[in-house]
Every structure is written in structure tokens, then in C-alpha cells.
PDB file of C-alpha atoms in Angstrom:
ATOM      1  CA  LEU A   1      72.311   3.746  56.371  1.00  0.00           C
ATOM      2  CA  ARG A   2      75.675   4.606  54.854  1.00  0.00           C
ATOM      3  CA  ARG A   3      77.415   1.979  57.023  1.00  0.00           C
ATOM      4  CA  ASN A   4      74.937  -0.667  55.963  1.00  0.00           C
ATOM      5  CA  ILE A   5      75.455   0.166  52.292  1.00  0.00           C
ATOM      6  CA  MET A   6      79.238  -0.001  52.706  1.00  0.00           C
ATOM      7  CA  ARG A   7      78.933  -3.329  54.558  1.00  0.00           C
ATOM      8  CA  ILE A   8      76.733  -4.759  51.784  1.00  0.00           C
ATOM      9  CA  GLN A   9      79.172  -3.558  49.119  1.00  0.00           C
ATOM     10  CA  GLN A  10      82.083  -5.170  50.959  1.00  0.00           C
ATOM     11  CA  THR A  11      80.146  -8.416  51.340  1.00  0.00           C
ATOM     12  CA  LEU A  12      79.272  -8.471  47.644  1.00  0.00           C
ATOM     13  CA  LEU A  13      82.889  -7.919  46.681  1.00  0.00           C
ATOM     14  CA  THR A  14      84.236 -10.738  48.857  1.00  0.00           C
ATOM     15  CA  THR A  15      81.629 -13.498  48.542  1.00  0.00           C
ATOM     16  CA  THR A  16      81.327 -16.121  45.854  1.00  0.00           C
ATOM     17  CA  VAL A  17      78.179 -17.018  43.946  1.00  0.00           C
ATOM     18  CA  GLU A  18      77.897 -20.290  45.856  1.00  0.00           C
ATOM     19  CA  GLU A  19      78.101 -18.467  49.218  1.00  0.00           C
ATOM     20  CA  VAL A  20      75.344 -16.068  48.166  1.00  0.00           C
ATOM     21  CA  ILE A  21      73.109 -18.961  47.087  1.00  0.00           C
ATOM     22  CA  GLN A  22      73.835 -20.901  50.282  1.00  0.00           C
ATOM     23  CA  ASP A  23      73.122 -17.843  52.410  1.00  0.00           C
ATOM     24  CA  ALA A  24      69.945 -16.925  50.534  1.00  0.00           C
ATOM     25  CA  THR A  25      68.559 -20.455  50.779  1.00  0.00           C
ATOM     26  CA  ARG A  26      70.044 -21.098  54.216  1.00  0.00           C
ATOM     27  CA  GLY A  27      71.814 -24.095  52.721  1.00  0.00           C
ATOM     28  CA  SER A  28      68.571 -25.913  51.922  1.00  0.00           C
ATOM     29  CA  VAL A  29      68.852 -25.690  48.145  1.00  0.00           C
ATOM     30  CA  ARG A  30      71.869 -26.691  46.131  1.00  0.00           C
ATOM     31  CA  SER A  31      71.883 -24.850  42.822  1.00  0.00           C
ATOM     32  CA  PRO A  32      72.335 -27.183  39.838  1.00  0.00           C
ATOM     33  CA  VAL A  33      74.383 -24.485  38.108  1.00  0.00           C
ATOM     34  CA  VAL A  34      76.743 -24.146  41.080  1.00  0.00           C
ATOM     35  CA  SER A  35      76.936 -27.939  41.507  1.00  0.00           C
ATOM     36  CA  SER A  36      77.730 -28.357  37.831  1.00  0.00           C
ATOM     37  CA  MET A  37      80.352 -25.614  38.005  1.00  0.00           C
ATOM     38  CA  TRP A  38      82.016 -27.213  41.034  1.00  0.00           C
ATOM     39  CA  SER A  39      82.001 -30.699  39.476  1.00  0.00           C
ATOM     40  CA  ARG A  40      83.621 -29.301  36.296  1.00  0.00           C
ATOM     41  CA  GLU A  41      86.195 -27.492  38.444  1.00  0.00           C
ATOM     42  CA  LYS A  42      87.003 -30.737  40.296  1.00  0.00           C
ATOM     43  CA  ALA A  43      87.294 -32.657  37.024  1.00  0.00           C
ATOM     44  CA  LEU A  44      89.597 -30.004  35.571  1.00  0.00           C
ATOM     45  CA  ASN A  45      91.732 -30.082  38.728  1.00  0.00           C
ATOM     46  CA  ALA A  46      91.988 -33.885  38.478  1.00  0.00           C
ATOM     47  CA  VAL A  47      93.059 -33.717  34.826  1.00  0.00           C
ATOM     48  CA  VAL A  48      95.623 -30.998  35.559  1.00  0.00           C
ATOM     49  CA  THR A  49      97.004 -32.900  38.557  1.00  0.00           C
ATOM     50  CA  ALA A  50      97.359 -36.089  36.501  1.00  0.00           C
ATOM     51  CA  THR A  51      99.004 -34.090  33.713  1.00  0.00           C
ATOM     52  CA  VAL A  52     101.478 -32.518  36.130  1.00  0.00           C
ATOM     53  CA  VAL A  53     102.415 -35.930  37.523  1.00  0.00           C
ATOM     54  CA  LEU A  54     102.770 -37.332  33.991  1.00  0.00           C
ATOM     55  CA  SER A  55     104.853 -34.310  33.015  1.00  0.00           C
ATOM     56  CA  MET A  56     107.222 -34.830  35.938  1.00  0.00           C
ATOM     57  CA  PHE A  57     107.558 -38.526  35.079  1.00  0.00           C
ATOM     58  CA  ILE A  58     108.295 -37.711  31.431  1.00  0.00           C
ATOM     59  CA  LEU A  59     110.760 -34.990  32.442  1.00  0.00           C
ATOM     60  CA  GLY A  60     112.687 -37.348  34.717  1.00  0.00           C
ATOM     61  CA  PHE A  61     112.645 -40.216  32.268  1.00  0.00           C
ATOM     62  CA  SER A  62     113.593 -38.115  29.244  1.00  0.00           C
ATOM     63  CA  ILE A  63     116.643 -36.654  30.940  1.00  0.00           C
ATOM     64  CA  ASP A  64     118.109 -40.145  31.385  1.00  0.00           C
ATOM     65  CA  HIS A  65     116.875 -41.866  28.207  1.00  0.00           C
ATOM     66  CA  TYR A  66     117.431 -40.305  24.791  1.00  0.00           C
ATOM     67  CA  PRO A  67     116.809 -36.686  25.868  1.00  0.00           C
ATOM     68  CA  LYS A  68     116.702 -35.388  22.268  1.00  0.00           C
ATOM     69  CA  HIS A  69     114.251 -37.979  20.968  1.00  0.00           C
ATOM     70  CA  LEU A  70     111.210 -36.692  19.082  1.00  0.00           C
ATOM     71  CA  VAL A  71     108.794 -38.659  21.301  1.00  0.00           C
ATOM     72  CA  TRP A  72     109.621 -36.444  24.298  1.00  0.00           C
ATOM     73  CA  PHE A  73     108.930 -33.331  22.258  1.00  0.00           C
ATOM     74  CA  VAL A  74     105.559 -34.684  21.094  1.00  0.00           C
ATOM     75  CA  LEU A  75     104.548 -35.656  24.641  1.00  0.00           C
ATOM     76  CA  GLU A  76     105.677 -32.308  26.019  1.00  0.00           C
ATOM     77  CA  THR A  77     103.695 -30.526  23.301  1.00  0.00           C
ATOM     78  CA  LEU A  78     100.556 -32.468  24.246  1.00  0.00           C
ATOM     79  CA  ILE A  79     101.084 -31.623  27.912  1.00  0.00           C
ATOM     80  CA  CYS A  80     101.582 -27.971  27.001  1.00  0.00           C
ATOM     81  CA  CYS A  81      98.265 -28.079  25.112  1.00  0.00           C
ATOM     82  CA  VAL A  82      96.496 -29.422  28.220  1.00  0.00           C
ATOM     83  CA  PHE A  83      97.886 -26.566  30.328  1.00  0.00           C
ATOM     84  CA  ALA A  84      97.027 -23.962  27.691  1.00  0.00           C
ATOM     85  CA  THR A  85      93.484 -25.329  27.484  1.00  0.00           C
ATOM     86  CA  GLU A  86      93.199 -25.197  31.275  1.00  0.00           C
ATOM     87  CA  LEU A  87      94.361 -21.581  31.241  1.00  0.00           C
ATOM     88  CA  VAL A  88      91.784 -20.617  28.608  1.00  0.00           C
ATOM     89  CA  LEU A  89      88.981 -22.425  30.465  1.00  0.00           C
ATOM     90  CA  ARG A  90      89.851 -20.777  33.778  1.00  0.00           C
ATOM     91  CA  LEU A  91      90.072 -17.333  32.166  1.00  0.00           C
ATOM     92  CA  LYS A  92      86.716 -17.905  30.466  1.00  0.00           C
ATOM     93  CA  THR A  93      85.071 -19.179  33.641  1.00  0.00           C
ATOM     94  CA  LYS A  94      86.454 -16.638  36.098  1.00  0.00           C
ATOM     95  CA  GLY A  95      87.085 -13.684  33.834  1.00  0.00           C
ATOM     96  CA  CYS A  96      90.346 -11.757  33.685  1.00  0.00           C
ATOM     97  CA  LYS A  97      89.610  -9.560  36.699  1.00  0.00           C
ATOM     98  CA  GLU A  98      88.837 -12.456  39.036  1.00  0.00           C
ATOM     99  CA  TYR A  99      91.656 -14.600  37.652  1.00  0.00           C
ATOM    100  CA  PHE A 100      94.376 -11.967  37.987  1.00  0.00           C
ATOM    101  CA  ALA A 101      93.101 -10.062  41.038  1.00  0.00           C
ATOM    102  CA  GLY A 102      91.069 -12.621  43.004  1.00  0.00           C
ATOM    103  CA  ASP A 103      91.897 -14.653  46.086  1.00  0.00           C
ATOM    104  CA  ALA A 104      94.295 -16.965  44.223  1.00  0.00           C
ATOM    105  CA  MET A 105      96.033 -14.113  42.400  1.00  0.00           C
ATOM    106  CA  ALA A 106      99.613 -15.247  43.133  1.00  0.00           C
ATOM    107  CA  TRP A 107      98.927 -18.849  42.094  1.00  0.00           C
ATOM    108  CA  ASN A 108      97.066 -17.760  38.973  1.00  0.00           C
ATOM    109  CA  ILE A 109      99.793 -15.373  37.876  1.00  0.00           C
ATOM    110  CA  SER A 110     102.472 -18.034  38.376  1.00  0.00           C
ATOM    111  CA  ASP A 111     100.353 -20.573  36.425  1.00  0.00           C
ATOM    112  CA  PHE A 112      99.847 -17.998  33.681  1.00  0.00           C
ATOM    113  CA  VAL A 113     103.562 -17.200  33.409  1.00  0.00           C
ATOM    114  CA  ILE A 114     104.647 -20.855  33.435  1.00  0.00           C
ATOM    115  CA  THR A 115     102.022 -21.788  30.845  1.00  0.00           C
ATOM    116  CA  ILE A 116     102.780 -18.865  28.511  1.00  0.00           C
ATOM    117  CA  LEU A 117     106.532 -19.519  28.724  1.00  0.00           C
ATOM    118  CA  SER A 118     105.924 -23.218  28.044  1.00  0.00           C
ATOM    119  CA  VAL A 119     103.841 -22.354  24.980  1.00  0.00           C
ATOM    120  CA  ILE A 120     106.552 -19.980  23.721  1.00  0.00           C
ATOM    121  CA  GLU A 121     109.259 -22.595  24.320  1.00  0.00           C
ATOM    122  CA  THR A 122     107.183 -25.264  22.551  1.00  0.00           C
ATOM    123  CA  LEU A 123     106.569 -22.995  19.563  1.00  0.00           C
ATOM    124  CA  PHE A 124     110.261 -22.115  19.431  1.00  0.00           C
ATOM    125  CA  SER A 125     111.245 -25.804  19.573  1.00  0.00           C
ATOM    126  CA  LEU A 126     108.707 -26.574  16.846  1.00  0.00           C
ATOM    127  CA  ALA A 127     110.186 -23.840  14.635  1.00  0.00           C
ATOM    128  CA  VAL A 128     113.689 -25.239  15.192  1.00  0.00           C
ATOM    129  CA  LEU A 129     112.462 -28.764  14.464  1.00  0.00           C
ATOM    130  CA  LEU A 130     110.725 -27.699  11.252  1.00  0.00           C
ATOM    131  CA  SER A 131     113.702 -25.724  10.039  1.00  0.00           C
ATOM    132  CA  LEU A 132     116.133 -28.599  10.637  1.00  0.00           C
ATOM    133  CA  GLY A 133     113.846 -31.341   9.375  1.00  0.00           C
ATOM    134  CA  PRO A 134     112.002 -34.211  11.071  1.00  0.00           C
ATOM    135  CA  THR A 135     115.008 -36.540  11.017  1.00  0.00           C
ATOM    136  CA  SER A 136     117.067 -34.168  13.156  1.00  0.00           C
ATOM    137  CA  LYS A 137     117.451 -34.960  16.848  1.00  0.00           C
ATOM    138  CA  VAL A 138     118.427 -31.422  17.790  1.00  0.00           C
ATOM    139  CA  VAL A 139     115.309 -30.512  19.760  1.00  0.00           C
ATOM    140  CA  SER A 140     117.277 -29.408  22.774  1.00  0.00           C
ATOM    141  CA  VAL A 141     116.010 -28.097  26.045  1.00  0.00           C
ATOM    142  CA  SER A 142     117.931 -25.627  28.085  1.00  0.00           C
ATOM    143  CA  LYS A 143     118.426 -25.962  31.821  1.00  0.00           C
ATOM    144  CA  MET A 144     116.089 -23.012  32.290  1.00  0.00           C
ATOM    145  CA  THR A 145     113.334 -24.804  30.372  1.00  0.00           C
ATOM    146  CA  ILE A 146     113.793 -27.937  32.455  1.00  0.00           C
ATOM    147  CA  ALA A 147     113.574 -25.858  35.632  1.00  0.00           C
ATOM    148  CA  MET A 148     110.400 -24.173  34.366  1.00  0.00           C
ATOM    149  CA  ARG A 149     108.830 -27.527  33.596  1.00  0.00           C
ATOM    150  CA  ALA A 150     109.705 -28.691  37.094  1.00  0.00           C
ATOM    151  CA  LEU A 151     107.852 -25.647  38.477  1.00  0.00           C
ATOM    152  CA  ARG A 152     104.626 -27.217  37.248  1.00  0.00           C
ATOM    153  CA  ILE A 153     104.636 -29.328  40.378  1.00  0.00           C
ATOM    154  CA  THR A 154     103.620 -26.194  42.303  1.00  0.00           C
ATOM    155  CA  ARG A 155     100.255 -26.446  40.541  1.00  0.00           C
ATOM    156  CA  VAL A 156      99.518 -29.640  42.447  1.00  0.00           C
ATOM    157  CA  VAL A 157     100.099 -27.812  45.737  1.00  0.00           C
ATOM    158  CA  ARG A 158      97.502 -25.233  44.756  1.00  0.00           C
ATOM    159  CA  LEU A 159      94.924 -27.763  43.547  1.00  0.00           C
TER     160      LEU A 159
END
């Protein structure tokens, strides 16, 4: 009896909600809640992938063409908002424990760090921009920031 209880506990800790539903219904019933959750997850992944590709395009283009122009800062801020929104949605959907200690722990932690550092860098750049005035073209990006932005491409590998 003790072995069976331990086996059930282990199974409950390692299976997803969809796997439990599929097992309980022997695959004959597809839960609308699970289907809706998976379709939202796929849509979010598509948006994030497109945003990463757009971010890489903007990064490459901005380095060669007017790197201190305000347009690049605005676009990068919008992209940062998309990633921050994705982070909040994933944390809300999965919960902190699953997000930081689940199967994709390493990917999630790297996404979290890159996103938080991007938000901090964007806020810092905004503070510099506001203190120097909107006509200033001194919104500079360090080499470290450019490297961090380039790390976003790893998100596509995960998705």
C-alpha cells in the first residue's frame, strides 16, 4: 500500500493537467479548458517568436543606421513591453513554483533574467532621455545591452 501511495504521489507531481485528463478519459474527450489553454499558449508563442525576429531585425538595422535615433528607443520599448507582458502571463498561468522549478526551469529563469534586465535598461534609458530632453540623441546602448538583446534569440529555440 505504501508503494502504491508513493507511486501515485510521484505520478501526480510529474504529470500535467492535460495528461491526467487524457489518461482519465483514455483520450476520448478533449477538455475545452485544456484546448483553450493550449491554443492561447500557441498564440503567445507565435507572438513572442515574431517579436524576437522583429527585435533582431531592429537591432541589426539600428546598429548601422542612426543608432541613437529616438525611433529605435521607442520600438525597443514596445518590444520590451511585449516580453514583460509575456512574462506576467506565463507567471500567472503557471504560477511561480511551476515557472521557476518546473521542467523548463533553465529556460524560464534565463527568460526572466533577460526580460527583467531589459526592463531595467529601458527604464534607465527613459530616465536619461527625460533628463536630457526629447531633442537629445544621447540614448546610447552599451555593448552589454546589445549582447543581452541578442540573447533573445534563444527564446525562439525554446518555443
